[in-house]
PDB file of C-alpha atoms and ligand atoms in Angstrom:
ATOM      1  CA  MET A   1      -3.946 -27.205  21.839  1.00  0.00           C
ATOM      2  CA  ALA A   2      -6.376 -24.169  21.778  1.00  0.00           C
ATOM      3  CA  ILE A   3      -5.331 -21.327  19.802  1.00  0.00           C
ATOM      4  CA  ASP A   4      -4.385 -18.342  22.008  1.00  0.00           C
ATOM      5  CA  PRO A   5      -6.908 -15.310  21.689  1.00  0.00           C
ATOM      6  CA  LYS A   6      -3.943 -12.968  20.783  1.00  0.00           C
ATOM      7  CA  ILE A   7      -2.754 -15.196  17.897  1.00  0.00           C
ATOM      8  CA  GLN A   8      -6.413 -15.654  16.798  1.00  0.00           C
ATOM      9  CA  ALA A   9      -6.987 -11.693  16.914  1.00  0.00           C
ATOM     10  CA  ALA A  10      -3.630 -11.275  14.809  1.00  0.00           C
ATOM     11  CA  ILE A  11      -4.757 -13.868  12.210  1.00  0.00           C
ATOM     12  CA  ASN A  12      -8.131 -12.373  11.975  1.00  0.00           C
ATOM     13  CA  GLN A  13      -6.364  -9.062  11.458  1.00  0.00           C
ATOM     14  CA  GLN A  14      -4.057 -10.619   8.755  1.00  0.00           C
ATOM     15  CA  ILE A  15      -7.137 -11.851   7.062  1.00  0.00           C
ATOM     16  CA  ASN A  16      -8.351  -8.476   6.815  1.00  0.00           C
ATOM     17  CA  HIS A  17      -4.932  -7.138   5.408  1.00  0.00           C
ATOM     18  CA  GLU A  18      -5.167  -9.991   2.682  1.00  0.00           C
ATOM     19  CA  MET A  19      -8.819  -9.084   1.824  1.00  0.00           C
ATOM     20  CA  THR A  20      -7.742  -5.494   1.603  1.00  0.00           C
ATOM     21  CA  ALA A  21      -4.776  -6.115  -0.755  1.00  0.00           C
ATOM     22  CA  ALA A  22      -7.274  -8.266  -2.790  1.00  0.00           C
ATOM     23  CA  TYR A  23      -9.613  -5.345  -3.016  1.00  0.00           C
ATOM     24  CA  ASN A  24      -6.908  -2.864  -3.908  1.00  0.00           C
ATOM     25  CA  TYR A  25      -5.504  -5.211  -6.499  1.00  0.00           C
ATOM     26  CA  LEU A  26      -9.134  -5.111  -7.969  1.00  0.00           C
ATOM     27  CA  ALA A  27      -9.066  -1.436  -7.871  1.00  0.00           C
ATOM     28  CA  MET A  28      -6.003  -1.516 -10.018  1.00  0.00           C
ATOM     29  CA  VAL A  29      -7.662  -3.772 -12.527  1.00  0.00           C
ATOM     30  CA  VAL A  30     -10.359  -0.992 -12.920  1.00  0.00           C
ATOM     31  CA  TYR A  31      -7.489   1.493 -13.460  1.00  0.00           C
ATOM     32  CA  PHE A  32      -5.829  -0.717 -16.222  1.00  0.00           C
ATOM     33  CA  GLU A  33      -9.086  -1.677 -17.741  1.00  0.00           C
ATOM     34  CA  GLN A  34      -9.973   2.199 -17.935  1.00  0.00           C
ATOM     35  CA  ILE A  35      -6.725   3.010 -19.805  1.00  0.00           C
ATOM     36  CA  ASN A  36      -7.204  -0.100 -21.847  1.00  0.00           C
ATOM     37  CA  LEU A  37      -4.068  -1.802 -20.749  1.00  0.00           C
ATOM     38  CA  ALA A  38      -5.728  -5.232 -20.859  1.00  0.00           C
ATOM     39  CA  GLY A  39      -2.347  -7.197 -20.038  1.00  0.00           C
ATOM     40  CA  PHE A  40      -1.699  -5.378 -17.124  1.00  0.00           C
ATOM     41  CA  ALA A  41      -5.371  -5.710 -16.085  1.00  0.00           C
ATOM     42  CA  PHE A  42      -5.213  -9.472 -16.584  1.00  0.00           C
ATOM     43  CA  TRP A  43      -2.001  -9.558 -14.401  1.00  0.00           C
ATOM     44  CA  MET A  44      -3.723  -7.627 -11.461  1.00  0.00           C
ATOM     45  CA  ARG A  45      -6.641  -9.886 -11.755  1.00  0.00           C
ATOM     46  CA  LYS A  46      -4.452 -12.786 -11.070  1.00  0.00           C
ATOM     47  CA  GLN A  47      -3.016 -10.902  -8.110  1.00  0.00           C
ATOM     48  CA  HIS A  48      -6.265 -10.200  -6.743  1.00  0.00           C
ATOM     49  CA  GLU A  49      -7.117 -14.011  -6.889  1.00  0.00           C
ATOM     50  CA  GLU A  50      -3.930 -14.671  -5.092  1.00  0.00           C
ATOM     51  CA  GLU A  51      -4.743 -12.328  -2.339  1.00  0.00           C
ATOM     52  CA  LEU A  52      -8.297 -13.986  -1.960  1.00  0.00           C
ATOM     53  CA  ALA A  53      -6.540 -17.347  -1.740  1.00  0.00           C
ATOM     54  CA  HIS A  54      -4.194 -16.106   1.146  1.00  0.00           C
ATOM     55  CA  ALA A  55      -7.121 -14.604   3.053  1.00  0.00           C
ATOM     56  CA  THR A  56      -8.912 -18.182   2.519  1.00  0.00           C
ATOM     57  CA  LYS A  57      -5.675 -20.060   3.596  1.00  0.00           C
ATOM     58  CA  LEU A  58      -5.728 -18.192   7.082  1.00  0.00           C
ATOM     59  CA  PHE A  59      -9.311 -18.394   7.285  1.00  0.00           C
ATOM     60  CA  GLN A  60      -9.147 -22.180   6.905  1.00  0.00           C
ATOM     61  CA  TYR A  61      -6.194 -22.427   9.367  1.00  0.00           C
ATOM     62  CA  LEU A  62      -8.054 -20.479  11.969  1.00  0.00           C
ATOM     63  CA  LEU A  63     -11.121 -22.906  11.626  1.00  0.00           C
ATOM     64  CA  ASP A  64      -8.787 -26.129  11.592  1.00  0.00           C
ATOM     65  CA  ARG A  65      -7.504 -24.759  14.996  1.00  0.00           C
ATOM     66  CA  GLY A  66     -10.964 -24.340  16.400  1.00  0.00           C
ATOM     67  CA  GLY A  67     -10.545 -20.515  16.429  1.00  0.00           C
ATOM     68  CA  LYS A  68     -13.248 -17.887  15.782  1.00  0.00           C
ATOM     69  CA  VAL A  69     -13.051 -16.143  12.556  1.00  0.00           C
ATOM     70  CA  GLU A  70     -14.212 -12.487  12.688  1.00  0.00           C
ATOM     71  CA  LEU A  71     -14.527 -10.532   9.313  1.00  0.00           C
ATOM     72  CA  GLU A  72     -13.928  -6.941   9.582  1.00  0.00           C
ATOM     73  CA  THR A  73     -14.629  -4.047   7.304  1.00  0.00           C
ATOM     74  CA  ILE A  74     -12.343  -3.703   4.302  1.00  0.00           C
ATOM     75  CA  PRO A  75     -11.340   0.072   3.540  1.00  0.00           C
ATOM     76  CA  LYS A  76     -12.512   1.501   0.186  1.00  0.00           C
ATOM     77  CA  PRO A  77      -9.744   1.288  -2.349  1.00  0.00           C
ATOM     78  CA  SER A  78      -8.896   3.884  -4.977  1.00  0.00           C
ATOM     79  CA  SER A  79      -8.527   3.239  -8.544  1.00  0.00           C
ATOM     80  CA  GLU A  80      -6.976   6.854  -9.151  1.00  0.00           C
ATOM     81  CA  PHE A  81      -3.220   6.509 -10.164  1.00  0.00           C
ATOM     82  CA  GLY A  82      -0.877   9.037 -11.870  1.00  0.00           C
ATOM     83  CA  SER A  83       0.880   6.444 -14.144  1.00  0.00           C
ATOM     84  CA  VAL A  84       1.409   2.637 -14.457  1.00  0.00           C
ATOM     85  CA  ALA A  85       4.478   3.153 -12.271  1.00  0.00           C
ATOM     86  CA  ASP A  86       2.407   4.700  -9.703  1.00  0.00           C
ATOM     87  CA  VAL A  87       0.166   1.567  -9.695  1.00  0.00           C
ATOM     88  CA  PHE A  88       3.282  -0.724  -9.224  1.00  0.00           C
ATOM     89  CA  GLN A  89       4.958   1.552  -6.593  1.00  0.00           C
ATOM     90  CA  ALA A  90       1.678   1.417  -4.597  1.00  0.00           C
ATOM     91  CA  ALA A  91       1.495  -2.426  -4.922  1.00  0.00           C
ATOM     92  CA  LEU A  92       5.030  -2.672  -3.661  1.00  0.00           C
ATOM     93  CA  SER A  93       4.390  -0.496  -0.737  1.00  0.00           C
ATOM     94  CA  MET A  94       1.443  -2.478   0.029  1.00  0.00           C
ATOM     95  CA  GLU A  95       3.425  -5.844   0.009  1.00  0.00           C
ATOM     96  CA  GLN A  96       6.135  -4.454   2.082  1.00  0.00           C
ATOM     97  CA  GLN A  97       3.457  -3.469   4.665  1.00  0.00           C
ATOM     98  CA  ASN A  98       2.098  -6.985   4.468  1.00  0.00           C
ATOM     99  CA  THR A  99       5.665  -8.469   4.921  1.00  0.00           C
ATOM    100  CA  ALA A 100       5.891  -6.494   8.188  1.00  0.00           C
ATOM    101  CA  SER A 101       2.516  -7.441   9.146  1.00  0.00           C
ATOM    102  CA  ILE A 102       3.057 -11.081   8.717  1.00  0.00           C
ATOM    103  CA  ASN A 103       6.319 -10.654  10.556  1.00  0.00           C
ATOM    104  CA  GLY A 104       4.355  -9.200  13.442  1.00  0.00           C
ATOM    105  CA  VAL A 105       2.217 -12.301  13.605  1.00  0.00           C
ATOM    106  CA  TYR A 106       5.147 -14.474  13.301  1.00  0.00           C
ATOM    107  CA  SER A 107       6.845 -12.862  16.278  1.00  0.00           C
ATOM    108  CA  LEU A 108       3.773 -13.141  18.384  1.00  0.00           C
ATOM    109  CA  ALA A 109       3.571 -16.725  17.555  1.00  0.00           C
ATOM    110  CA  LYS A 110       7.169 -17.156  18.723  1.00  0.00           C
ATOM    111  CA  GLN A 111       6.680 -15.397  21.804  1.00  0.00           C
ATOM    112  CA  LEU A 112       3.635 -17.824  22.689  1.00  0.00           C
ATOM    113  CA  ASP A 113       5.531 -21.022  21.466  1.00  0.00           C
ATOM    114  CA  ASP A 114       2.677 -21.443  18.863  1.00  0.00           C
ATOM    115  CA  TYR A 115       4.708 -23.895  16.691  1.00  0.00           C
ATOM    116  CA  ALA A 116       1.752 -24.904  14.578  1.00  0.00           C
ATOM    117  CA  THR A 117       1.092 -21.091  13.639  1.00  0.00           C
ATOM    118  CA  LEU A 118       4.911 -20.464  13.116  1.00  0.00           C
ATOM    119  CA  SER A 119       4.826 -23.560  10.519  1.00  0.00           C
ATOM    120  CA  HIS A 120       1.851 -22.187   8.943  1.00  0.00           C
ATOM    121  CA  LEU A 121       3.325 -18.744   8.614  1.00  0.00           C
ATOM    122  CA  GLN A 122       6.504 -20.108   7.028  1.00  0.00           C
ATOM    123  CA  TRP A 123       4.521 -20.289   3.488  1.00  0.00           C
ATOM    124  CA  PHE A 124       3.466 -16.641   3.913  1.00  0.00           C
ATOM    125  CA  LEU A 125       6.827 -15.277   4.665  1.00  0.00           C
ATOM    126  CA  ASP A 126       8.243 -17.113   1.479  1.00  0.00           C
ATOM    127  CA  GLU A 127       5.269 -15.923  -0.491  1.00  0.00           C
ATOM    128  CA  GLN A 128       6.293 -12.238   0.753  1.00  0.00           C
ATOM    129  CA  VAL A 129       9.722 -12.601  -0.663  1.00  0.00           C
ATOM    130  CA  GLU A 130       8.213 -13.474  -4.145  1.00  0.00           C
ATOM    131  CA  GLU A 131       5.573 -10.747  -4.180  1.00  0.00           C
ATOM    132  CA  GLU A 132       8.105  -8.029  -3.125  1.00  0.00           C
ATOM    133  CA  LYS A 133      10.637  -9.364  -5.691  1.00  0.00           C
ATOM    134  CA  THR A 134       7.924  -9.515  -8.476  1.00  0.00           C
ATOM    135  CA  MET A 135       6.748  -5.804  -7.680  1.00  0.00           C
ATOM    136  CA  GLU A 136      10.186  -4.530  -7.715  1.00  0.00           C
ATOM    137  CA  GLU A 137      11.177  -6.519 -10.939  1.00  0.00           C
ATOM    138  CA  THR A 138       8.138  -5.082 -12.893  1.00  0.00           C
ATOM    139  CA  LEU A 139       8.577  -1.492 -11.327  1.00  0.00           C
ATOM    140  CA  GLY A 140      12.060  -1.742 -12.600  1.00  0.00           C
ATOM    141  CA  LEU A 141      10.948  -2.650 -16.065  1.00  0.00           C
ATOM    142  CA  ILE A 142       8.202   0.088 -16.095  1.00  0.00           C
ATOM    143  CA  ARG A 143      10.695   2.681 -15.082  1.00  0.00           C
ATOM    144  CA  PHE A 144      13.200   1.403 -17.826  1.00  0.00           C
ATOM    145  CA  ALA A 145      10.394   1.841 -20.436  1.00  0.00           C
ATOM    146  CA  GLY A 146       9.830   5.254 -19.070  1.00  0.00           C
ATOM    147  CA  ASP A 147       8.224   7.582 -21.871  1.00  0.00           C
ATOM    148  CA  ASP A 148       8.487   4.830 -24.594  1.00  0.00           C
ATOM    149  CA  LYS A 149       4.782   3.869 -25.104  1.00  0.00           C
ATOM    150  CA  SER A 150       5.846   1.026 -27.600  1.00  0.00           C
ATOM    151  CA  ALA A 151       8.266  -0.493 -24.761  1.00  0.00           C
ATOM    152  CA  LEU A 152       5.036  -0.013 -22.360  1.00  0.00           C
ATOM    153  CA  LEU A 153       2.829  -1.801 -24.806  1.00  0.00           C
ATOM    154  CA  THR A 154       5.379  -4.755 -25.202  1.00  0.00           C
ATOM    155  CA  LEU A 155       5.353  -5.035 -21.486  1.00  0.00           C
ATOM    156  CA  ASN A 156       1.581  -4.971 -21.461  1.00  0.00           C
ATOM    157  CA  SER A 157       1.460  -7.902 -23.941  1.00  0.00           C
ATOM    158  CA  GLN A 158       3.829  -9.979 -21.759  1.00  0.00           C
ATOM    159  CA  MET A 159       1.808  -9.418 -18.527  1.00  0.00           C
ATOM    160  CA  ALA A 160      -0.997 -11.063 -20.261  1.00  0.00           C
ATOM    161  CA  ASN A 161       0.966 -14.462 -20.004  1.00  0.00           C
ATOM    162  CA  ARG A 162       1.081 -14.651 -16.186  1.00  0.00           C
ATOM    163  CA  PRO A 163       0.210 -18.213 -15.338  1.00  0.00           C
ATOM    164  CA  ASP A 164      -2.319 -19.371 -12.694  1.00  0.00           C
ATOM    165  CA  GLU A 165      -0.951 -19.757  -9.203  1.00  0.00           C
ATOM    166  CA  GLY A 166      -1.288 -23.363  -9.465  1.00  0.00           C
ATOM    167  CA  ALA A 167       0.927 -23.487 -12.288  1.00  0.00           C
ATOM    168  CA  GLN A 168       3.660 -21.689 -10.295  1.00  0.00           C
ATOM    169  CA  PRO A 169       6.188 -23.618  -8.152  1.00  0.00           C
ATOM    170  CA  GLU A 170       5.091 -22.914  -4.323  1.00  0.00           C
ATOM    171  CA  GLY A 171       7.764 -21.416  -2.208  1.00  0.00           C
TER     172      GLY A 171
HETATM  173 MG1  LIG B 201      -1.041 -11.862   0.465  1.00  0.00          MG
END
């Protein structure tokens, strides 16, 4: 069944959101590199790669459905942050917006009885639960560390142990 133009447009927009997230995470890598928190920088690099993979997944889905991919402009991200906590607060907000965006595509697919898209988006819904949980937990730990620099450095070391996406169980 040919993909509905409305779903096609929504998926193209979602590809842009994933690419925008990837670019913002890369900007966060820049911030952490600048302040020499290599563990956090490494972790954000992984996050960047994950978002690229999300965009590619949707890109491939649209092609598989015989749809037309349209790549839109990615807004310029900022590498200016007030603190480590600010970075993770921004990341959490971004993920919450992304969840809302995926929910919107899901809702549209439901209205249009597009079962294949609903099935494909299921993975993204599960992924978003994971993303928001991770950001909230990490933000919690950073806030707990507060002004304790040695606690933050311990956290920085731990962040360097993030496994590859392929090594993580998929939701
Ligand atoms: Mg994503």
